[in-house]
Amino acid sequence: MTDAKPREIAERLLDLQVDYIVAEVTGDRFAEVIARDVDAVIGVADTIVFRDVVEIDQAKQTVANVVELIGGSPVLGEMVGTLANSLYDDIAANNDYTLGDVVDREPVEQLLEKVFGMHQAQERILERLTESPLIATVASKFVDKLIDDFMESNRQLAGKIPGVGSLVSFGTSAAKQARKAAEKAAGDGTFLGEMAGKGAQFALKRTNNAIREMLRDAPVHDAAMEFWDLHAGEPVSGLREYLSQQDLQDLALIIYRIALTTREKEYFGVLVDQGVEVFFEKYGDHTLAAMLPELGLSNETVAAEILRYGPAVVEAAKRNGVLAKLVRERLEPFFLSEPVLAVLSGN
């Protein structure tokens, strides 16, 4: 049977150990302990190479789990709509900042220069557009609208000249009748229907050529920057004039839905795995400590962030007795173990 005196000594030592640890992590001592321990942990991390302790397959699985668990969490889904509403309310009320205060002009100009200079992408997009019959029809209607407006403008101008107005009206009427006949036959297998379809394709090609020439030759970049400058000096609150609060919420939820469903696709997993492989290729031979500066972190930054939230949490746990209870639960099995009691009994 275990002697009562060694057990009593063990329990007294346990009390002292619990008090010591609680004192270490509370009050003014907490900051000193955190600074010391962060330096010690990073010192150890400086001796450990990343790829020696993390296998690439493990990292892929971890990233996949993070994407799966966090990306599909109910909290994130609920936050999207709420955040959109909050953002809209703040924008609607904020007249202290202009759009130019929030976004610098230089990167906007660089972005536009890059977009307008991506001729390969523009050519490919325009090329694929010609493969769509529906888009060809839209282009045809667009060209028709321009012609209609031109003819109507001429008709109004000719109406002011005696004898010319009736002649122009007759020509306009004849042109519209011919167009209706062509549109009616467009779905037929007739020659006229075939010609109408070719006319739509021709209209699309002409529209594409106009777009191509406009992007390459016209001062589109200057016009876009002029549009930006017109808005840069206005309050951020002016952005709400472009869409309603419901529009913003709907857009945010739609984009979230796209991201959510894309996350579930097999190809997205391939992209994640490739990202992990690239990371390993670049940082695999770094020590864990050497990776911190790459992430913009330092010993001081890590310690400061712990101290930002740690003291309040620890003090609350100390006040309600949870902290001492947790420390005791973890130390008690050691102090009351048979080997320790045997030492205290002199055996």
mmCIF file of C-alpha atoms in Angstrom:
data_model
loop_
_atom_site.group_PDB
_atom_site.id
_atom_site.type_symbol
_atom_site.label_atom_id
_atom_site.label_comp_id
_atom_site.label_asym_id
_atom_site.label_seq_id
_atom_site.Cartn_x
_atom_site.Cartn_y
_atom_site.Cartn_z
ATOM 1 C CA MET A 1 0.000 0.000 0.000
ATOM 2 C CA THR A 2 1.292 3.419 -0.937
ATOM 3 C CA ASP A 3 2.476 5.534 1.979
ATOM 4 C CA ALA A 4 0.193 8.533 2.639
ATOM 5 C CA LYS A 5 3.143 10.895 3.153
ATOM 6 C CA PRO A 6 4.638 10.533 -0.367
ATOM 7 C CA ARG A 7 1.141 11.016 -1.831
ATOM 8 C CA GLU A 8 0.642 14.136 0.266
ATOM 9 C CA ILE A 9 4.007 15.495 -0.933
ATOM 10 C CA ALA A 10 3.068 14.677 -4.539
ATOM 11 C CA GLU A 11 -0.209 16.553 -4.236
ATOM 12 C CA ARG A 12 1.570 19.570 -2.726
ATOM 13 C CA LEU A 13 4.113 19.501 -5.562
ATOM 14 C CA LEU A 14 1.239 19.255 -8.046
ATOM 15 C CA ASP A 15 -0.388 22.346 -6.523
ATOM 16 C CA LEU A 16 2.868 24.258 -6.772
ATOM 17 C CA GLN A 17 3.399 23.155 -10.380
ATOM 18 C CA VAL A 18 -0.121 24.186 -11.366
ATOM 19 C CA ASP A 19 0.307 27.595 -9.733
ATOM 20 C CA TYR A 20 3.669 28.047 -11.460
ATOM 21 C CA ILE A 21 2.307 27.258 -14.923
ATOM 22 C CA VAL A 22 -0.776 29.430 -14.457
ATOM 23 C CA ALA A 23 1.476 32.294 -13.379
ATOM 24 C CA GLU A 24 3.682 31.755 -16.438
ATOM 25 C CA VAL A 25 0.821 32.258 -18.863
ATOM 26 C CA THR A 26 -1.035 35.110 -17.156
ATOM 27 C CA GLY A 27 -0.339 38.712 -16.255
ATOM 28 C CA ASP A 28 2.857 40.524 -17.216
ATOM 29 C CA ARG A 29 4.800 37.272 -17.286
ATOM 30 C CA PHE A 30 2.789 36.063 -20.292
ATOM 31 C CA ALA A 31 4.485 38.452 -22.757
ATOM 32 C CA GLU A 32 7.953 37.362 -21.596
ATOM 33 C CA VAL A 33 7.048 33.682 -21.887
ATOM 34 C CA ILE A 34 5.610 34.126 -25.383
ATOM 35 C CA ALA A 35 8.684 36.013 -26.619
ATOM 36 C CA ARG A 36 10.974 33.356 -25.122
ATOM 37 C CA ASP A 37 8.999 30.397 -26.437
ATOM 38 C CA VAL A 38 8.484 31.852 -29.920
ATOM 39 C CA ASP A 39 12.237 32.373 -30.223
ATOM 40 C CA ALA A 40 12.829 28.823 -28.974
ATOM 41 C CA VAL A 41 10.291 27.270 -31.367
ATOM 42 C CA ILE A 42 11.622 29.209 -34.358
ATOM 43 C CA GLY A 43 15.149 28.268 -33.333
ATOM 44 C CA VAL A 44 14.147 24.607 -33.523
ATOM 45 C CA ALA A 45 12.284 25.238 -36.794
ATOM 46 C CA ASP A 46 15.476 26.670 -38.270
ATOM 47 C CA THR A 47 17.020 23.220 -38.023
ATOM 48 C CA ILE A 48 14.177 21.405 -39.804
ATOM 49 C CA VAL A 49 13.892 21.297 -43.603
ATOM 50 C CA PHE A 50 10.321 21.499 -44.853
ATOM 51 C CA ARG A 51 10.364 18.470 -47.159
ATOM 52 C CA ASP A 52 11.985 16.349 -44.420
ATOM 53 C CA VAL A 53 8.906 16.581 -42.207
ATOM 54 C CA VAL A 54 6.100 17.055 -44.753
ATOM 55 C CA GLU A 55 5.534 14.643 -47.618
ATOM 56 C CA ILE A 56 4.046 16.032 -50.803
ATOM 57 C CA ASP A 57 1.092 13.594 -50.738
ATOM 58 C CA GLN A 58 0.318 14.625 -47.161
ATOM 59 C CA ALA A 59 0.341 18.282 -48.163
ATOM 60 C CA LYS A 60 -1.981 17.617 -51.107
ATOM 61 C CA GLN A 61 -4.430 15.843 -48.828
ATOM 62 C CA THR A 62 -4.275 18.617 -46.244
ATOM 63 C CA VAL A 63 -4.954 21.345 -48.812
ATOM 64 C CA ALA A 64 -7.786 19.276 -50.290
ATOM 65 C CA ASN A 65 -9.311 18.887 -46.816
ATOM 66 C CA VAL A 66 -9.056 22.620 -46.161
ATOM 67 C CA VAL A 67 -10.752 23.408 -49.471
ATOM 68 C CA GLU A 68 -13.447 20.822 -48.819
ATOM 69 C CA LEU A 69 -14.192 21.685 -45.193
ATOM 70 C CA ILE A 70 -13.771 25.459 -45.156
ATOM 71 C CA GLY A 71 -14.924 26.137 -48.724
ATOM 72 C CA GLY A 72 -18.218 24.342 -48.142
ATOM 73 C CA SER A 73 -18.830 25.418 -44.556
ATOM 74 C CA PRO A 74 -22.301 26.805 -43.727
ATOM 75 C CA VAL A 75 -20.669 29.810 -42.048
ATOM 76 C CA LEU A 76 -18.989 30.883 -45.282
ATOM 77 C CA GLY A 77 -22.196 30.434 -47.249
ATOM 78 C CA GLU A 78 -24.188 32.534 -44.792
ATOM 79 C CA MET A 79 -21.482 35.192 -44.638
ATOM 80 C CA VAL A 80 -21.515 35.847 -48.390
ATOM 81 C CA GLY A 81 -24.978 37.379 -48.513
ATOM 82 C CA THR A 82 -24.579 39.108 -45.153
ATOM 83 C CA LEU A 83 -21.210 40.569 -46.136
ATOM 84 C CA ALA A 84 -22.626 41.791 -49.448
ATOM 85 C CA ASN A 85 -25.423 43.617 -47.635
ATOM 86 C CA SER A 86 -23.031 45.072 -45.093
ATOM 87 C CA LEU A 87 -20.667 46.196 -47.849
ATOM 88 C CA TYR A 88 -23.499 47.878 -49.711
ATOM 89 C CA ASP A 89 -24.705 49.649 -46.565
ATOM 90 C CA ASP A 90 -21.197 50.916 -45.850
ATOM 91 C CA ILE A 91 -20.683 52.080 -49.436
ATOM 92 C CA ALA A 92 -24.041 53.808 -49.414
ATOM 93 C CA ALA A 93 -23.098 55.730 -46.296
ATOM 94 C CA ASN A 94 -19.450 56.490 -47.053
ATOM 95 C CA ASN A 95 -18.682 59.867 -48.585
ATOM 96 C CA ASP A 96 -15.270 60.289 -46.963
ATOM 97 C CA TYR A 97 -13.282 58.476 -49.641
ATOM 98 C CA THR A 98 -13.171 58.784 -53.401
ATOM 99 C CA LEU A 99 -12.634 55.865 -55.751
ATOM 100 C CA GLY A 100 -9.193 57.319 -56.517
ATOM 101 C CA ASP A 101 -8.325 57.131 -52.805
ATOM 102 C CA VAL A 102 -9.133 53.430 -52.765
ATOM 103 C CA VAL A 103 -7.583 52.338 -56.083
ATOM 104 C CA ASP A 104 -4.432 53.911 -57.549
ATOM 105 C CA ARG A 105 -4.574 55.093 -61.139
ATOM 106 C CA GLU A 106 -1.285 53.507 -62.255
ATOM 107 C CA PRO A 107 -2.230 49.823 -61.791
ATOM 108 C CA VAL A 108 -5.608 50.492 -63.433
ATOM 109 C CA GLU A 109 -3.832 51.939 -66.463
ATOM 110 C CA GLN A 110 -1.431 48.987 -66.565
ATOM 111 C CA LEU A 111 -4.344 46.551 -66.385
ATOM 112 C CA LEU A 112 -6.142 48.235 -69.280
ATOM 113 C CA GLU A 113 -2.959 48.345 -71.360
ATOM 114 C CA LYS A 114 -2.482 44.635 -70.797
ATOM 115 C CA VAL A 115 -6.098 43.746 -71.626
ATOM 116 C CA PHE A 116 -6.165 45.835 -74.813
ATOM 117 C CA GLY A 117 -2.749 44.488 -75.791
ATOM 118 C CA MET A 118 -3.780 40.816 -75.536
ATOM 119 C CA HIS A 119 -4.279 40.443 -79.294
ATOM 120 C CA GLN A 120 -3.975 36.661 -79.242
ATOM 121 C CA ALA A 121 -6.857 36.358 -76.781
ATOM 122 C CA GLN A 122 -8.930 38.863 -78.741
ATOM 123 C CA GLU A 123 -8.375 37.008 -82.016
ATOM 124 C CA ARG A 124 -9.311 33.679 -80.436
ATOM 125 C CA ILE A 125 -12.479 35.070 -78.867
ATOM 126 C CA LEU A 126 -13.588 36.702 -82.109
ATOM 127 C CA GLU A 127 -12.772 33.516 -84.000
ATOM 128 C CA ARG A 128 -14.895 31.380 -81.684
ATOM 129 C CA LEU A 129 -17.746 33.875 -81.889
ATOM 130 C CA THR A 130 -18.070 33.209 -85.611
ATOM 131 C CA GLU A 131 -18.895 29.570 -84.809
ATOM 132 C CA SER A 132 -22.123 30.474 -83.021
ATOM 133 C CA PRO A 133 -25.252 30.881 -85.212
ATOM 134 C CA LEU A 134 -27.067 32.649 -82.372
ATOM 135 C CA ILE A 135 -24.296 35.210 -81.935
ATOM 136 C CA ALA A 136 -24.273 35.698 -85.712
ATOM 137 C CA THR A 137 -27.988 36.494 -85.517
ATOM 138 C CA VAL A 138 -27.359 38.991 -82.715
ATOM 139 C CA ALA A 139 -24.611 40.645 -84.764
ATOM 140 C CA SER A 140 -26.953 40.782 -87.746
ATOM 141 C CA LYS A 141 -29.633 42.479 -85.686
ATOM 142 C CA PHE A 142 -27.015 44.884 -84.343
ATOM 143 C CA VAL A 143 -25.981 45.843 -87.878
ATOM 144 C CA ASP A 144 -29.637 46.073 -88.889
ATOM 145 C CA LYS A 145 -30.254 48.451 -86.005
ATOM 146 C CA LEU A 146 -27.418 50.686 -87.143
ATOM 147 C CA ILE A 147 -28.823 50.686 -90.681
ATOM 148 C CA ASP A 148 -32.348 51.411 -89.418
ATOM 149 C CA ASP A 149 -31.109 54.345 -87.371
ATOM 150 C CA PHE A 150 -29.142 55.636 -90.343
ATOM 151 C CA MET A 151 -32.127 55.312 -92.679
ATOM 152 C CA GLU A 152 -34.459 56.954 -90.170
ATOM 153 C CA SER A 153 -32.034 59.842 -89.754
ATOM 154 C CA ASN A 154 -31.883 60.282 -93.536
ATOM 155 C CA ARG A 155 -35.672 60.085 -93.799
ATOM 156 C CA GLN A 156 -36.141 62.844 -91.238
ATOM 157 C CA LEU A 157 -33.542 64.965 -93.010
ATOM 158 C CA ALA A 158 -35.098 64.307 -96.456
ATOM 159 C CA GLY A 159 -38.546 65.166 -95.116
ATOM 160 C CA LYS A 160 -37.438 68.746 -94.842
ATOM 161 C CA ILE A 161 -36.772 68.861 -98.599
ATOM 162 C CA PRO A 162 -39.889 69.093 -100.830
ATOM 163 C CA GLY A 163 -40.380 66.023 -103.048
ATOM 164 C CA VAL A 164 -37.529 64.004 -101.569
ATOM 165 C CA GLY A 165 -39.250 62.790 -98.412
ATOM 166 C CA SER A 166 -41.763 60.538 -100.196
ATOM 167 C CA LEU A 167 -39.024 59.006 -102.346
ATOM 168 C CA VAL A 168 -36.880 58.121 -99.311
ATOM 169 C CA SER A 169 -39.921 56.743 -97.465
ATOM 170 C CA PHE A 170 -40.678 54.444 -100.427
ATOM 171 C CA GLY A 171 -37.111 53.190 -100.487
ATOM 172 C CA THR A 172 -37.131 52.608 -96.716
ATOM 173 C CA SER A 173 -40.397 50.693 -96.918
ATOM 174 C CA ALA A 174 -39.107 48.499 -99.748
ATOM 175 C CA ALA A 175 -35.921 47.716 -97.802
ATOM 176 C CA LYS A 176 -37.889 46.729 -94.696
ATOM 177 C CA GLN A 177 -40.175 44.433 -96.730
ATOM 178 C CA ALA A 178 -37.171 42.723 -98.284
ATOM 179 C CA ARG A 179 -35.623 42.235 -94.855
ATOM 180 C CA LYS A 180 -38.802 40.694 -93.458
ATOM 181 C CA ALA A 181 -38.954 38.278 -96.368
ATOM 182 C CA ALA A 182 -35.351 37.267 -95.753
ATOM 183 C CA GLU A 183 -35.962 36.758 -92.019
ATOM 184 C CA LYS A 184 -39.052 34.644 -92.723
ATOM 185 C CA ALA A 185 -37.093 32.438 -95.080
ATOM 186 C CA ALA A 186 -34.090 32.148 -92.766
ATOM 187 C CA GLY A 187 -35.375 28.950 -91.213
ATOM 188 C CA ASP A 188 -36.250 27.368 -94.581
ATOM 189 C CA GLY A 189 -34.062 25.207 -96.748
ATOM 190 C CA THR A 190 -34.596 27.671 -99.570
ATOM 191 C CA PHE A 191 -31.927 29.608 -101.367
ATOM 192 C CA LEU A 192 -33.255 32.806 -99.794
ATOM 193 C CA GLY A 193 -33.038 31.241 -96.349
ATOM 194 C CA GLU A 194 -29.474 30.168 -96.985
ATOM 195 C CA MET A 195 -28.587 33.647 -98.113
ATOM 196 C CA ALA A 196 -30.158 35.107 -94.951
ATOM 197 C CA GLY A 197 -27.980 32.806 -92.837
ATOM 198 C CA LYS A 198 -24.901 33.821 -94.760
ATOM 199 C CA GLY A 199 -25.933 37.423 -94.306
ATOM 200 C CA ALA A 200 -25.933 36.928 -90.521
ATOM 201 C CA GLN A 201 -22.455 35.393 -90.670
ATOM 202 C CA PHE A 202 -21.287 38.243 -92.860
ATOM 203 C CA ALA A 203 -22.708 40.742 -90.372
ATOM 204 C CA LEU A 204 -20.848 38.990 -87.552
ATOM 205 C CA LYS A 205 -17.567 39.053 -89.448
ATOM 206 C CA ARG A 206 -18.015 42.719 -90.196
ATOM 207 C CA THR A 207 -18.793 43.358 -86.518
ATOM 208 C CA ASN A 208 -15.726 41.374 -85.467
ATOM 209 C CA ASN A 209 -13.538 43.326 -87.872
ATOM 210 C CA ALA A 210 -14.890 46.576 -86.474
ATOM 211 C CA ILE A 211 -14.159 45.406 -82.916
ATOM 212 C CA ARG A 212 -10.666 44.269 -83.898
ATOM 213 C CA GLU A 213 -9.834 47.548 -85.597
ATOM 214 C CA MET A 214 -11.306 49.562 -82.734
ATOM 215 C CA LEU A 215 -9.207 47.726 -80.130
ATOM 216 C CA ARG A 216 -5.997 48.086 -82.142
ATOM 217 C CA ASP A 217 -6.328 51.471 -83.785
ATOM 218 C CA ALA A 218 -8.835 53.615 -81.918
ATOM 219 C CA PRO A 219 -7.886 55.387 -78.667
ATOM 220 C CA VAL A 220 -9.834 52.859 -76.600
ATOM 221 C CA HIS A 221 -7.258 52.905 -73.819
ATOM 222 C CA ASP A 222 -7.422 56.696 -73.531
ATOM 223 C CA ALA A 223 -11.217 56.583 -73.561
ATOM 224 C CA ALA A 224 -11.230 53.956 -70.800
ATOM 225 C CA MET A 225 -8.840 55.999 -68.663
ATOM 226 C CA GLU A 226 -10.956 59.073 -69.244
ATOM 227 C CA PHE A 227 -13.948 57.102 -67.986
ATOM 228 C CA TRP A 228 -11.897 56.088 -64.936
ATOM 229 C CA ASP A 229 -10.804 59.670 -64.261
ATOM 230 C CA LEU A 230 -14.415 60.846 -64.408
ATOM 231 C CA HIS A 231 -15.224 58.502 -61.525
ATOM 232 C CA ALA A 232 -11.954 58.606 -59.559
ATOM 233 C CA GLY A 233 -12.791 61.935 -57.962
ATOM 234 C CA GLU A 234 -16.287 60.925 -56.894
ATOM 235 C CA PRO A 235 -17.161 59.511 -53.457
ATOM 236 C CA VAL A 236 -17.135 55.737 -53.108
ATOM 237 C CA SER A 237 -20.819 55.956 -52.271
ATOM 238 C CA GLY A 238 -21.486 56.788 -55.918
ATOM 239 C CA LEU A 239 -20.840 53.141 -56.810
ATOM 240 C CA ARG A 240 -24.266 52.221 -55.481
ATOM 241 C CA GLU A 241 -25.821 54.039 -58.419
ATOM 242 C CA TYR A 242 -24.674 51.188 -60.656
ATOM 243 C CA LEU A 243 -26.610 48.443 -58.890
ATOM 244 C CA SER A 244 -29.144 47.917 -56.141
ATOM 245 C CA GLN A 245 -28.484 46.166 -52.860
ATOM 246 C CA GLN A 246 -30.407 43.141 -54.129
ATOM 247 C CA ASP A 247 -28.295 43.083 -57.297
ATOM 248 C CA LEU A 248 -25.083 43.007 -55.247
ATOM 249 C CA GLN A 249 -26.378 40.259 -52.985
ATOM 250 C CA ASP A 250 -27.544 38.157 -55.935
ATOM 251 C CA LEU A 251 -24.206 38.591 -57.724
ATOM 252 C CA ALA A 252 -22.243 37.636 -54.595
ATOM 253 C CA LEU A 253 -24.324 34.498 -54.075
ATOM 254 C CA ILE A 254 -24.050 33.515 -57.748
ATOM 255 C CA ILE A 255 -20.262 33.931 -57.710
ATOM 256 C CA TYR A 256 -20.075 31.953 -54.467
ATOM 257 C CA ARG A 257 -22.194 29.233 -56.028
ATOM 258 C CA ILE A 258 -19.867 29.074 -59.038
ATOM 259 C CA ALA A 259 -16.843 28.805 -56.736
ATOM 260 C CA LEU A 260 -18.582 26.172 -54.619
ATOM 261 C CA THR A 261 -19.533 23.939 -57.537
ATOM 262 C CA THR A 262 -16.148 24.406 -59.221
ATOM 263 C CA ARG A 263 -14.449 23.295 -56.005
ATOM 264 C CA GLU A 264 -16.227 19.941 -56.305
ATOM 265 C CA LYS A 265 -14.912 19.180 -59.800
ATOM 266 C CA GLU A 266 -12.088 16.706 -60.356
ATOM 267 C CA TYR A 267 -10.120 19.200 -62.426
ATOM 268 C CA PHE A 268 -10.019 21.633 -59.502
ATOM 269 C CA GLY A 269 -8.288 18.899 -57.502
ATOM 270 C CA VAL A 270 -5.716 18.613 -60.275
ATOM 271 C CA LEU A 271 -5.074 22.364 -60.018
ATOM 272 C CA VAL A 272 -4.693 22.147 -56.227
ATOM 273 C CA ASP A 273 -2.225 19.275 -56.533
ATOM 274 C CA GLN A 274 -0.232 21.199 -59.114
ATOM 275 C CA GLY A 275 -0.125 24.200 -56.789
ATOM 276 C CA VAL A 276 1.266 22.032 -53.979
ATOM 277 C CA GLU A 277 3.910 20.602 -56.314
ATOM 278 C CA VAL A 278 4.981 24.096 -57.358
ATOM 279 C CA PHE A 279 5.189 25.119 -53.701
ATOM 280 C CA PHE A 280 7.368 22.104 -52.881
ATOM 281 C CA GLU A 281 9.608 22.806 -55.845
ATOM 282 C CA LYS A 282 10.207 26.382 -54.699
ATOM 283 C CA TYR A 283 10.202 26.035 -50.901
ATOM 284 C CA GLY A 284 10.776 22.338 -50.194
ATOM 285 C CA ASP A 285 14.429 22.831 -49.285
ATOM 286 C CA HIS A 286 13.746 25.805 -46.988
ATOM 287 C CA THR A 287 13.809 25.314 -43.259
ATOM 288 C CA LEU A 288 10.531 25.959 -41.483
ATOM 289 C CA ALA A 289 11.977 29.132 -39.952
ATOM 290 C CA ALA A 290 13.307 30.379 -43.312
ATOM 291 C CA MET A 291 9.796 30.190 -44.744
ATOM 292 C CA LEU A 292 8.473 32.769 -42.286
ATOM 293 C CA PRO A 293 10.114 35.782 -44.019
ATOM 294 C CA GLU A 294 8.753 34.444 -47.339
ATOM 295 C CA LEU A 295 5.302 34.731 -45.784
ATOM 296 C CA GLY A 296 6.047 38.227 -44.499
ATOM 297 C CA LEU A 297 6.382 37.056 -40.899
ATOM 298 C CA SER A 298 9.066 37.496 -38.255
ATOM 299 C CA ASN A 299 9.565 36.371 -34.649
ATOM 300 C CA GLU A 300 8.205 39.697 -33.475
ATOM 301 C CA THR A 301 5.147 39.478 -35.739
ATOM 302 C CA VAL A 302 4.257 35.983 -34.536
ATOM 303 C CA ALA A 303 4.670 36.974 -30.888
ATOM 304 C CA ALA A 304 2.663 40.168 -31.391
ATOM 305 C CA GLU A 305 -0.257 38.286 -32.954
ATOM 306 C CA ILE A 306 -0.307 35.771 -30.097
ATOM 307 C CA LEU A 307 -0.255 38.600 -27.591
ATOM 308 C CA ARG A 308 -3.075 40.344 -29.446
ATOM 309 C CA TYR A 309 -5.581 37.629 -28.530
ATOM 310 C CA GLY A 310 -3.881 35.316 -26.029
ATOM 311 C CA PRO A 311 -4.049 37.349 -22.812
ATOM 312 C CA ALA A 312 -7.796 37.933 -22.974
ATOM 313 C CA VAL A 313 -8.514 34.251 -23.606
ATOM 314 C CA VAL A 314 -6.103 33.047 -20.904
ATOM 315 C CA GLU A 315 -7.355 35.560 -18.307
ATOM 316 C CA ALA A 316 -10.936 34.487 -18.940
ATOM 317 C CA ALA A 317 -9.951 30.830 -18.523
ATOM 318 C CA LYS A 318 -8.111 31.710 -15.318
ATOM 319 C CA ARG A 319 -11.063 33.587 -13.830
ATOM 320 C CA ASN A 320 -13.526 30.758 -14.302
ATOM 321 C CA GLY A 321 -11.059 28.100 -13.072
ATOM 322 C CA VAL A 322 -10.860 26.260 -16.388
ATOM 323 C CA LEU A 323 -7.159 27.004 -16.896
ATOM 324 C CA ALA A 324 -6.019 25.552 -13.545
ATOM 325 C CA LYS A 325 -8.329 22.569 -14.035
ATOM 326 C CA LEU A 326 -6.854 21.782 -17.462
ATOM 327 C CA VAL A 327 -3.274 22.102 -16.186
ATOM 328 C CA ARG A 328 -4.022 19.863 -13.182
ATOM 329 C CA GLU A 329 -5.681 17.198 -15.342
ATOM 330 C CA ARG A 330 -2.568 16.923 -17.470
ATOM 331 C CA LEU A 331 -0.006 16.941 -14.624
ATOM 332 C CA GLU A 332 -1.816 14.867 -12.005
ATOM 333 C CA PRO A 333 -1.248 11.472 -13.659
ATOM 334 C CA PHE A 334 2.500 12.127 -13.524
ATOM 335 C CA PHE A 335 2.753 13.345 -9.909
ATOM 336 C CA LEU A 336 0.508 10.569 -8.570
ATOM 337 C CA SER A 337 2.113 7.837 -10.659
ATOM 338 C CA GLU A 338 3.773 4.897 -8.889
ATOM 339 C CA PRO A 339 7.334 5.812 -10.017
ATOM 340 C CA VAL A 340 7.051 9.363 -8.656
ATOM 341 C CA LEU A 341 5.526 8.198 -5.362
ATOM 342 C CA ALA A 342 8.298 5.623 -5.077
ATOM 343 C CA VAL A 343 10.930 8.352 -5.471
ATOM 344 C CA LEU A 344 9.219 10.518 -2.876
ATOM 345 C CA SER A 345 9.104 7.597 -0.478
ATOM 346 C CA GLY A 346 12.850 7.077 -0.863
ATOM 347 C CA ASN A 347 12.544 3.769 -2.765
#
